[in-house]
Amino acid sequence: MDAAAFAEFDGLRRRHFPEALNHIPAHATLFHHLPGDDPAAVIETVTALARTEGPPEVAVTGVRFTGRGVAYSLDSEPLAAFRGRVAGAFREALTAQDRQGWRPHVTVQNKVSPDKARALHASLSQDFAPTRFRAPGVILWRYLGGPWERLAAIPFGGAA
């Protein structure tokens, strides 16, 4: 996401996400697992697909209560189409979770009590106004059993 949207979402995430569990900054997950046997091949495929389009516009459409957390709902036809192309490239290797429907969001709180999540949802909903941001690219991360390793930042449109 662009710098202003990132600053807003990451600030909320740092304030409301349990610190011991907050291993990566604010993000919208496109996939939970791409085939990790050959990270260079994954980077190459995603880069080739991202190169063909400019940074998509993303609408922030609401505040979602998730039961034990809170997320902002997102909507973007161009980003959904990009995700579909990546899914097609890795069709045979996608997990069941990644083959399901995609509900884009940015989680700012998770793994807290339902009461605490309800309180934050009510607070954030009260002042919510729809907004938009640009997604300049995607970041690929590798899960290492607790910590995460940032593998690549890939811009849309082939920009550096």
GROMACS .gro file of N, CA and C in nm:
model
  480
    1MET      N    1   0.084  -0.118   0.000
    1MET     CA    2   0.000   0.000   0.000
    1MET      C    3   0.088   0.124   0.000
    2ASP      N    4   0.034   0.235  -0.042
    2ASP     CA    5   0.115   0.356  -0.046
    2ASP      C    6   0.155   0.398   0.096
    3ALA      N    7   0.247   0.494   0.104
    3ALA     CA    8   0.307   0.530   0.233
    3ALA      C    9   0.204   0.580   0.335
    4ALA      N   10   0.109   0.663   0.291
    4ALA     CA   11   0.012   0.719   0.385
    4ALA      C   12  -0.079   0.609   0.440
    5ALA      N   13  -0.128   0.522   0.354
    5ALA     CA   14  -0.215   0.412   0.400
    5ALA      C   15  -0.137   0.318   0.492
    6PHE      N   16  -0.013   0.288   0.454
    6PHE     CA   17   0.069   0.201   0.537
    6PHE      C   18   0.089   0.261   0.676
    7ALA      N   19   0.121   0.390   0.681
    7ALA     CA   20   0.144   0.455   0.811
    7ALA      C   21   0.019   0.444   0.899
    8GLU      N   22  -0.098   0.466   0.840
    8GLU     CA   23  -0.223   0.457   0.917
    8GLU      C   24  -0.248   0.316   0.967
    9PHE      N   25  -0.245   0.219   0.876
    9PHE     CA   26  -0.274   0.080   0.914
    9PHE      C   27  -0.168   0.022   1.006
   10ASP      N   28  -0.042   0.050   0.979
   10ASP     CA   29   0.062  -0.007   1.063
   10ASP      C   30   0.060   0.056   1.203
   11GLY      N   31   0.026   0.184   1.211
   11GLY     CA   32   0.012   0.247   1.342
   11GLY      C   33  -0.098   0.180   1.424
   12LEU      N   34  -0.211   0.154   1.358
   12LEU     CA   35  -0.321   0.084   1.427
   12LEU      C   36  -0.278  -0.056   1.467
   13ARG      N   37  -0.209  -0.123   1.378
   13ARG     CA   38  -0.164  -0.260   1.407
   13ARG      C   39  -0.067  -0.261   1.525
   14ARG      N   40   0.027  -0.168   1.528
   14ARG     CA   41   0.123  -0.163   1.639
   14ARG      C   42   0.054  -0.132   1.772
   15ARG      N   43  -0.055  -0.053   1.767
   15ARG     CA   44  -0.127  -0.019   1.890
   15ARG      C   45  -0.218  -0.132   1.938
   16HIS      N   46  -0.275  -0.210   1.846
   16HIS     CA   47  -0.382  -0.301   1.885
   16HIS      C   48  -0.353  -0.450   1.865
   17PHE      N   49  -0.250  -0.485   1.793
   17PHE     CA   50  -0.216  -0.626   1.771
   17PHE      C   51  -0.127  -0.671   1.886
   18PRO      N   52  -0.149  -0.787   1.945
   18PRO     CA   53  -0.061  -0.832   2.053
   18PRO      C   54   0.087  -0.829   2.009
   19GLU      N   55   0.167  -0.757   2.083
   19GLU     CA   56   0.307  -0.735   2.045
   19GLU      C   57   0.384  -0.865   2.020
   20ALA      N   58   0.362  -0.964   2.102
   20ALA     CA   59   0.436  -1.090   2.088
   20ALA      C   60   0.400  -1.165   1.959
   21LEU      N   61   0.289  -1.131   1.898
   21LEU     CA   62   0.243  -1.200   1.777
   21LEU      C   63   0.258  -1.115   1.651
   22ASN      N   64   0.298  -0.992   1.666
   22ASN     CA   65   0.303  -0.898   1.553
   22ASN      C   66   0.442  -0.904   1.487
   23HIS      N   67   0.460  -1.002   1.400
   23HIS     CA   68   0.591  -1.027   1.340
   23HIS      C   69   0.616  -0.955   1.209
   24ILE      N   70   0.510  -0.911   1.142
   24ILE     CA   71   0.526  -0.840   1.015
   24ILE      C   72   0.438  -0.716   1.017
   25PRO      N   73   0.472  -0.616   0.937
   25PRO     CA   74   0.393  -0.492   0.938
   25PRO      C   75   0.256  -0.510   0.872
   26ALA      N   76   0.177  -0.405   0.877
   26ALA     CA   77   0.044  -0.407   0.817
   26ALA      C   78   0.054  -0.451   0.670
   27HIS      N   79  -0.045  -0.531   0.629
   27HIS     CA   80  -0.043  -0.587   0.493
   27HIS      C   81  -0.181  -0.640   0.458
   28ALA      N   82  -0.201  -0.662   0.332
   28ALA     CA   83  -0.320  -0.732   0.281
   28ALA      C   84  -0.268  -0.862   0.219
   29THR      N   85  -0.306  -0.973   0.275
   29THR     CA   86  -0.257  -1.104   0.229
   29THR      C   87  -0.324  -1.143   0.098
   30LEU      N   88  -0.242  -1.169  -0.004
   30LEU     CA   89  -0.294  -1.221  -0.130
   30LEU      C   90  -0.298  -1.373  -0.126
   31PHE      N   91  -0.195  -1.433  -0.066
   31PHE     CA   92  -0.185  -1.579  -0.054
   31PHE      C   93  -0.122  -1.611   0.081
   32HIS      N   94  -0.161  -1.724   0.137
   32HIS     CA   95  -0.100  -1.769   0.261
   32HIS      C   96   0.023  -1.855   0.235
   33HIS      N   97   0.026  -1.920   0.118
   33HIS     CA   98   0.140  -2.006   0.088
   33HIS      C   99   0.154  -2.024  -0.063
   34LEU      N  100   0.263  -1.976  -0.118
   34LEU     CA  101   0.299  -2.009  -0.256
   34LEU      C  102   0.408  -2.115  -0.247
   35PRO      N  103   0.422  -2.197  -0.350
   35PRO     CA  104   0.519  -2.308  -0.341
   35PRO      C  105   0.659  -2.256  -0.310
   36GLY      N  106   0.714  -2.300  -0.197
   36GLY     CA  107   0.840  -2.244  -0.148
   36GLY      C  108   0.964  -2.323  -0.181
   37ASP      N  109   0.953  -2.428  -0.260
   37ASP     CA  110   1.071  -2.508  -0.290
   37ASP      C  111   1.175  -2.431  -0.370
   38ASP      N  112   1.130  -2.337  -0.452
   38ASP     CA  113   1.220  -2.258  -0.536
   38ASP      C  114   1.179  -2.111  -0.528
   39PRO      N  115   1.221  -2.041  -0.423
   39PRO     CA  116   1.180  -1.901  -0.406
   39PRO      C  117   1.214  -1.813  -0.527
   40ALA      N  118   1.326  -1.839  -0.593
   40ALA     CA  119   1.363  -1.758  -0.709
   40ALA      C  120   1.259  -1.772  -0.820
   41ALA      N  121   1.205  -1.890  -0.838
   41ALA     CA  122   1.103  -1.912  -0.941
   41ALA      C  123   0.973  -1.841  -0.904
   42VAL      N  124   0.937  -1.842  -0.777
   42VAL     CA  125   0.817  -1.771  -0.733
   42VAL      C  126   0.835  -1.622  -0.758
   43ILE      N  127   0.950  -1.567  -0.720
   43ILE     CA  128   0.978  -1.425  -0.741
   43ILE      C  129   0.972  -1.392  -0.890
   44GLU      N  130   1.030  -1.475  -0.973
   44GLU     CA  131   1.031  -1.452  -1.117
   44GLU      C  132   0.888  -1.451  -1.174
   45THR      N  133   0.806  -1.545  -1.133
   45THR     CA  134   0.668  -1.553  -1.183
   45THR      C  135   0.587  -1.433  -1.139
   46VAL      N  136   0.593  -1.399  -1.011
   46VAL     CA  137   0.516  -1.286  -0.959
   46VAL      C  138   0.564  -1.155  -1.022
   47THR      N  139   0.694  -1.141  -1.041
   47THR     CA  140   0.749  -1.021  -1.104
   47THR      C  141   0.698  -1.007  -1.247
   48ALA      N  142   0.698  -1.115  -1.322
   48ALA     CA  143   0.650  -1.111  -1.460
   48ALA      C  144   0.503  -1.070  -1.466
   49LEU      N  145   0.423  -1.120  -1.375
   49LEU     CA  146   0.281  -1.085  -1.374
   49LEU      C  147   0.257  -0.942  -1.326
   50ALA      N  148   0.333  -0.896  -1.229
   50ALA     CA  149   0.317  -0.759  -1.177
   50ALA      C  150   0.363  -0.655  -1.278
   51ARG      N  151   0.457  -0.691  -1.361
   51ARG     CA  152   0.514  -0.598  -1.459
   51ARG      C  153   0.410  -0.551  -1.560
   52THR      N  154   0.305  -0.630  -1.581
   52THR     CA  155   0.210  -0.603  -1.688
   52THR      C  156   0.101  -0.502  -1.652
   53GLU      N  157   0.100  -0.451  -1.530
   53GLU     CA  158  -0.004  -0.356  -1.491
   53GLU      C  159   0.049  -0.250  -1.396
   54GLY      N  160  -0.018  -0.137  -1.395
   54GLY     CA  161   0.019  -0.030  -1.304
   54GLY      C  162  -0.033  -0.056  -1.164
   55PRO      N  163   0.008   0.026  -1.070
   55PRO     CA  164  -0.038   0.009  -0.932
   55PRO      C  165  -0.190   0.019  -0.922
   56PRO      N  166  -0.256  -0.084  -0.873
   56PRO     CA  167  -0.402  -0.080  -0.864
   56PRO      C  168  -0.450   0.011  -0.752
   57GLU      N  169  -0.567   0.069  -0.774
   57GLU     CA  170  -0.633   0.145  -0.669
   57GLU      C  171  -0.711   0.047  -0.582
   58VAL      N  172  -0.707   0.070  -0.452
   58VAL     CA  173  -0.774  -0.017  -0.356
   58VAL      C  174  -0.867   0.068  -0.271
   59ALA      N  175  -0.993   0.026  -0.259
   59ALA     CA  176  -1.090   0.096  -0.175
   59ALA      C  177  -1.093   0.032  -0.037
   60VAL      N  178  -1.093   0.114   0.065
   60VAL     CA  179  -1.113   0.069   0.202
   60VAL      C  180  -1.261   0.089   0.228
   61THR      N  181  -1.335  -0.022   0.244
   61THR     CA  182  -1.481  -0.016   0.240
   61THR      C  183  -1.551  -0.031   0.374
   62GLY      N  184  -1.480  -0.072   0.477
   62GLY     CA  185  -1.547  -0.089   0.606
   62GLY      C  186  -1.455  -0.146   0.711
   63VAL      N  187  -1.508  -0.155   0.831
   63VAL     CA  188  -1.438  -0.213   0.945
   63VAL      C  189  -1.508  -0.346   0.977
   64ARG      N  190  -1.431  -0.452   0.983
   64ARG     CA  191  -1.486  -0.587   1.000
   64ARG      C  192  -1.447  -0.644   1.138
   65PHE      N  193  -1.546  -0.691   1.211
   65PHE     CA  194  -1.524  -0.764   1.337
   65PHE      C  195  -1.497  -0.909   1.298
   66THR      N  196  -1.387  -0.966   1.345
   66THR     CA  197  -1.350  -1.102   1.304
   66THR      C  198  -1.369  -1.205   1.415
   67GLY      N  199  -1.429  -1.165   1.524
   67GLY     CA  200  -1.450  -1.257   1.636
   67GLY      C  201  -1.349  -1.236   1.746
   68ARG      N  202  -1.221  -1.239   1.709
   68ARG     CA  203  -1.113  -1.217   1.805
   68ARG      C  204  -1.018  -1.109   1.755
   69GLY      N  205  -1.071  -1.020   1.669
   69GLY     CA  206  -0.990  -0.913   1.615
   69GLY      C  207  -1.072  -0.822   1.526
   70VAL      N  208  -0.999  -0.731   1.459
   70VAL     CA  209  -1.062  -0.631   1.373
   70VAL      C  210  -0.977  -0.613   1.249
   71ALA      N  211  -1.045  -0.598   1.136
   71ALA     CA  212  -0.975  -0.575   1.009
   71ALA      C  213  -1.051  -0.470   0.928
   72TYR      N  214  -0.981  -0.406   0.837
   72TYR     CA  215  -1.044  -0.316   0.742
   72TYR      C  216  -1.067  -0.394   0.613
   73SER      N  217  -1.190  -0.390   0.563
   73SER     CA  218  -1.225  -0.457   0.438
   73SER      C  219  -1.175  -0.375   0.320
   74LEU      N  220  -1.124  -0.445   0.219
   74LEU     CA  221  -1.071  -0.382   0.099
   74LEU      C  222  -1.146  -0.432  -0.024
   75ASP      N  223  -1.144  -0.352  -0.130
   75ASP     CA  224  -1.204  -0.392  -0.256
   75ASP      C  225  -1.121  -0.333  -0.370
   76SER      N  226  -1.084  -0.417  -0.465
   76SER     CA  227  -1.010  -0.371  -0.582
   76SER      C  228  -1.022  -0.474  -0.693
   77GLU      N  229  -1.096  -0.442  -0.797
   77GLU     CA  230  -1.106  -0.535  -0.910
   77GLU      C  231  -0.970  -0.560  -0.974
   78PRO      N  232  -0.886  -0.456  -0.997
   78PRO     CA  233  -0.755  -0.484  -1.057
   78PRO      C  234  -0.666  -0.572  -0.969
   79LEU      N  235  -0.670  -0.552  -0.839
   79LEU     CA  236  -0.589  -0.636  -0.749
   79LEU      C  237  -0.643  -0.778  -0.746
   80ALA      N  238  -0.774  -0.792  -0.748
   80ALA     CA  239  -0.835  -0.926  -0.752
   80ALA      C  240  -0.798  -0.997  -0.883
   81ALA      N  241  -0.794  -0.923  -0.993
   81ALA     CA  242  -0.756  -0.983  -1.121
   81ALA      C  243  -0.609  -1.027  -1.119
   82PHE      N  244  -0.523  -0.944  -1.060
   82PHE     CA  245  -0.381  -0.981  -1.046
   82PHE      C  246  -0.369  -1.107  -0.961
   83ARG      N  247  -0.440  -1.112  -0.849
   83ARG     CA  248  -0.436  -1.230  -0.764
   83ARG      C  249  -0.482  -1.353  -0.843
   84GLY      N  250  -0.583  -1.336  -0.925
   84GLY     CA  251  -0.632  -1.447  -1.007
   84GLY      C  252  -0.527  -1.498  -1.104
   85ARG      N  253  -0.449  -1.407  -1.162
   85ARG     CA  254  -0.342  -1.448  -1.255
   85ARG      C  255  -0.230  -1.523  -1.180
   86VAL      N  256  -0.197  -1.475  -1.061
   86VAL     CA  257  -0.096  -1.545  -0.981
   86VAL      C  258  -0.149  -1.683  -0.941
   87ALA      N  259  -0.275  -1.689  -0.900
   87ALA     CA  260  -0.335  -1.818  -0.863
   87ALA      C  261  -0.331  -1.914  -0.982
   88GLY      N  262  -0.357  -1.863  -1.101
   88GLY     CA  263  -0.352  -1.947  -1.220
   88GLY      C  264  -0.212  -2.001  -1.245
   89ALA      N  265  -0.113  -1.919  -1.220
   89ALA     CA  266   0.026  -1.962  -1.243
   89ALA      C  267   0.068  -2.073  -1.147
   90PHE      N  268   0.009  -2.074  -1.027
   90PHE     CA  269   0.046  -2.172  -0.926
   90PHE      C  270  -0.069  -2.268  -0.895
   91ARG      N  271  -0.163  -2.280  -0.986
   91ARG     CA  272  -0.288  -2.355  -0.965
   91ARG      C  273  -0.265  -2.492  -0.901
   92GLU      N  274  -0.171  -2.567  -0.952
   92GLU     CA  275  -0.150  -2.705  -0.903
   92GLU      C  276  -0.089  -2.710  -0.763
   93ALA      N  277  -0.027  -2.601  -0.718
   93ALA     CA  278   0.044  -2.603  -0.590
   93ALA      C  279  -0.025  -2.523  -0.480
   94LEU      N  280  -0.140  -2.460  -0.509
   94LEU     CA  281  -0.206  -2.380  -0.406
   94LEU      C  282  -0.265  -2.468  -0.296
   95THR      N  283  -0.261  -2.417  -0.175
   95THR     CA  284  -0.323  -2.486  -0.062
   95THR      C  285  -0.475  -2.469  -0.073
   96ALA      N  286  -0.548  -2.551   0.001
   96ALA     CA  287  -0.694  -2.540   0.002
   96ALA      C  288  -0.736  -2.400   0.047
   97GLN      N  289  -0.665  -2.345   0.145
   97GLN     CA  290  -0.697  -2.211   0.195
   97GLN      C  291  -0.685  -2.108   0.084
   98ASP      N  292  -0.581  -2.118   0.000
   98ASP     CA  293  -0.560  -2.021  -0.107
   98ASP      C  294  -0.647  -2.046  -0.229
   99ARG      N  295  -0.710  -2.163  -0.237
   99ARG     CA  296  -0.805  -2.190  -0.347
   99ARG      C  297  -0.943  -2.137  -0.314
  100GLN      N  298  -0.969  -2.108  -0.188
  100GLN     CA  299  -1.099  -2.054  -0.146
  100GLN      C  300  -1.116  -1.912  -0.198
  101GLY      N  301  -1.235  -1.859  -0.181
  101GLY     CA  302  -1.259  -1.720  -0.218
  101GLY      C  303  -1.169  -1.625  -0.140
  102TRP      N  304  -1.138  -1.512  -0.199
  102TRP     CA  305  -1.047  -1.415  -0.138
  102TRP      C  306  -1.129  -1.298  -0.085
  103ARG      N  307  -1.110  -1.266   0.041
  103ARG     CA  308  -1.176  -1.152   0.105
  103ARG      C  309  -1.068  -1.056   0.153
  104PRO      N  310  -1.025  -0.964   0.067
  104PRO     CA  311  -0.910  -0.878   0.102
  104PRO      C  312  -0.939  -0.789   0.223
  105HIS      N  313  -0.838  -0.778   0.307
  105HIS     CA  314  -0.850  -0.698   0.429
  105HIS      C  315  -0.711  -0.669   0.485
  106VAL      N  316  -0.706  -0.574   0.576
  106VAL     CA  317  -0.586  -0.544   0.654
  106VAL      C  318  -0.623  -0.566   0.800
  107THR      N  319  -0.561  -0.663   0.863
  107THR     CA  320  -0.588  -0.694   1.003
  107THR      C  321  -0.509  -0.598   1.092
  108VAL      N  322  -0.580  -0.530   1.181
  108VAL     CA  323  -0.513  -0.440   1.275
  108VAL      C  324  -0.517  -0.493   1.419
  109GLN      N  325  -0.596  -0.600   1.439
  109GLN     CA  326  -0.600  -0.664   1.570
  109GLN      C  327  -0.639  -0.811   1.549
  110ASN      N  328  -0.575  -0.900   1.624
  110ASN     CA  329  -0.609  -1.042   1.615
  110ASN      C  330  -0.568  -1.111   1.744
  111LYS      N  331  -0.634  -1.225   1.771
  111LYS     CA  332  -0.601  -1.310   1.885
  111LYS      C  333  -0.614  -1.237   2.019
  112VAL      N  334  -0.722  -1.158   2.031
  112VAL     CA  335  -0.757  -1.094   2.157
  112VAL      C  336  -0.894  -1.148   2.199
  113SER      N  337  -0.939  -1.110   2.316
  113SER     CA  338  -1.072  -1.155   2.361
  113SER      C  339  -1.179  -1.092   2.273
  114PRO      N  340  -1.291  -1.162   2.256
  114PRO     CA  341  -1.400  -1.105   2.177
  114PRO      C  342  -1.447  -0.970   2.230
  115ASP      N  343  -1.448  -0.952   2.361
  115ASP     CA  344  -1.491  -0.823   2.418
  115ASP      C  345  -1.396  -0.711   2.378
  116LYS      N  346  -1.268  -0.738   2.386
  116LYS     CA  347  -1.169  -0.637   2.346
  116LYS      C  348  -1.182  -0.606   2.197
  117ALA      N  349  -1.203  -0.708   2.115
  117ALA     CA  350  -1.220  -0.687   1.971
  117ALA      C  351  -1.348  -0.608   1.942
  118ARG      N  352  -1.457  -0.639   2.011
  118ARG     CA  353  -1.582  -0.566   1.991
  118ARG      C  354  -1.564  -0.418   2.025
  119ALA      N  355  -1.491  -0.390   2.131
  119ALA     CA  356  -1.469  -0.251   2.173
  119ALA      C  357  -1.390  -0.175   2.066
  120LEU      N  358  -1.285  -0.237   2.014
  120LEU     CA  359  -1.207  -0.169   1.909
  120LEU      C  360  -1.291  -0.153   1.783
  121HIS      N  361  -1.367  -0.256   1.747
  121HIS     CA  362  -1.452  -0.248   1.628
  121HIS      C  363  -1.551  -0.131   1.641
  122ALA      N  364  -1.613  -0.118   1.757
  122ALA     CA  365  -1.708  -0.009   1.778
  122ALA      C  366  -1.638   0.127   1.767
  123SER      N  367  -1.520   0.137   1.825
  123SER     CA  368  -1.446   0.264   1.822
  123SER      C  369  -1.404   0.301   1.679
  124LEU      N  370  -1.348   0.205   1.607
  124LEU     CA  371  -1.302   0.234   1.470
  124LEU      C  372  -1.419   0.256   1.375
  125SER      N  373  -1.530   0.186   1.397
  125SER     CA  374  -1.648   0.201   1.311
  125SER      C  375  -1.711   0.339   1.326
  126GLN      N  376  -1.705   0.391   1.445
  126GLN     CA  377  -1.768   0.521   1.473
  126GLN      C  378  -1.709   0.631   1.385
  127ASP      N  379  -1.580   0.629   1.362
  127ASP     CA  380  -1.514   0.734   1.284
  127ASP      C  381  -1.480   0.693   1.142
  128PHE      N  382  -1.525   0.575   1.099
  128PHE     CA  383  -1.486   0.524   0.968
  128PHE      C  384  -1.546   0.607   0.854
  129ALA      N  385  -1.463   0.635   0.756
  129ALA     CA  386  -1.507   0.695   0.630
  129ALA      C  387  -1.433   0.621   0.519
  130PRO      N  388  -1.505   0.576   0.416
  130PRO     CA  389  -1.438   0.505   0.306
  130PRO      C  390  -1.326   0.590   0.248
  131THR      N  391  -1.221   0.522   0.206
  131THR     CA  392  -1.106   0.591   0.147
  131THR      C  393  -1.045   0.500   0.041
  132ARG      N  394  -0.943   0.551  -0.025
  132ARG     CA  395  -0.874   0.474  -0.129
  132ARG      C  396  -0.724   0.495  -0.116
  133PHE      N  397  -0.650   0.396  -0.165
  133PHE     CA  398  -0.505   0.410  -0.173
  133PHE      C  399  -0.455   0.333  -0.295
  134ARG      N  400  -0.333   0.355  -0.332
  134ARG     CA  401  -0.269   0.281  -0.440
  134ARG      C  402  -0.179   0.173  -0.380
  135ALA      N  403  -0.172   0.060  -0.448
  135ALA     CA  404  -0.083  -0.048  -0.408
  135ALA      C  405   0.035  -0.046  -0.506
  136PRO      N  406   0.149   0.007  -0.466
  136PRO     CA  407   0.261   0.019  -0.559
  136PRO      C  408   0.326  -0.115  -0.595
  137GLY      N  409   0.300  -0.218  -0.516
  137GLY     CA  410   0.361  -0.347  -0.546
  137GLY      C  411   0.322  -0.450  -0.443
  138VAL      N  412   0.390  -0.564  -0.450
  138VAL     CA  413   0.367  -0.672  -0.355
  138VAL      C  414   0.499  -0.707  -0.286
  139ILE      N  415   0.486  -0.762  -0.168
  139ILE     CA  416   0.604  -0.807  -0.094
  139ILE      C  417   0.586  -0.957  -0.070
  140LEU      N  418   0.689  -1.033  -0.098
  140LEU     CA  419   0.686  -1.177  -0.072
  140LEU      C  420   0.761  -1.204   0.059
  141TRP      N  421   0.696  -1.281   0.146
  141TRP     CA  422   0.752  -1.319   0.274
  141TRP      C  423   0.760  -1.470   0.281
  142ARG      N  424   0.856  -1.520   0.356
  142ARG     CA  425   0.866  -1.664   0.383
  142ARG      C  426   0.854  -1.683   0.534
  143TYR      N  427   0.762  -1.773   0.572
  143TYR     CA  428   0.740  -1.804   0.713
  143TYR      C  429   0.846  -1.903   0.759
  144LEU      N  430   0.910  -1.871   0.870
  144LEU     CA  431   1.018  -1.954   0.923
  144LEU      C  432   0.982  -2.012   1.058
  145GLY      N  433   0.854  -2.048   1.076
  145GLY     CA  434   0.812  -2.112   1.200
  145GLY      C  435   0.793  -2.017   1.316
  146GLY      N  436   0.785  -1.893   1.296
  146GLY     CA  437   0.769  -1.790   1.400
  146GLY      C  438   0.812  -1.658   1.341
  147PRO      N  439   0.940  -1.642   1.317
  147PRO     CA  440   0.982  -1.520   1.245
  147PRO      C  441   0.950  -1.532   1.096
  148TRP      N  442   0.956  -1.421   1.027
  148TRP     CA  443   0.933  -1.416   0.883
  148TRP      C  444   1.056  -1.357   0.816
  149GLU      N  445   1.080  -1.398   0.694
  149GLU     CA  446   1.190  -1.344   0.615
  149GLU      C  447   1.131  -1.275   0.493
  150ARG      N  448   1.168  -1.149   0.475
  150ARG     CA  449   1.123  -1.076   0.356
  150ARG      C  450   1.209  -1.119   0.238
  151LEU      N  451   1.142  -1.176   0.136
  151LEU     CA  452   1.216  -1.227   0.020
  151LEU      C  453   1.232  -1.123  -0.091
  152ALA      N  454   1.125  -1.050  -0.120
  152ALA     CA  455   1.132  -0.956  -0.233
  152ALA      C  456   1.020  -0.854  -0.225
  153ALA      N  457   1.050  -0.733  -0.272
  153ALA     CA  458   0.949  -0.630  -0.296
  153ALA      C  459   0.939  -0.617  -0.447
  154ILE      N  460   0.819  -0.637  -0.500
  154ILE     CA  461   0.800  -0.641  -0.644
  154ILE      C  462   0.703  -0.530  -0.684
  155PRO      N  463   0.749  -0.432  -0.760
  155PRO     CA  464   0.660  -0.321  -0.798
  155PRO      C  465   0.568  -0.359  -0.913
  156PHE      N  466   0.450  -0.299  -0.914
  156PHE     CA  467   0.363  -0.313  -1.030
  156PHE      C  468   0.419  -0.225  -1.142
  157GLY      N  469   0.400  -0.267  -1.264
  157GLY     CA  470   0.442  -0.188  -1.378
  157GLY      C  471   0.590  -0.192  -1.407
  158GLY      N  472   0.664  -0.272  -1.334
  158GLY     CA  473   0.808  -0.284  -1.358
  158GLY      C  474   0.889  -0.165  -1.311
  159ALA      N  475   0.829  -0.071  -1.235
  159ALA     CA  476   0.905   0.042  -1.184
  159ALA      C  477   1.006  -0.006  -1.081
  160ALA      N  478   1.111   0.070  -1.066
  160ALA     CA  479   1.215   0.029  -0.969
  160ALA      C  480   1.178   0.071  -0.829
   0.00000   0.00000   0.00000
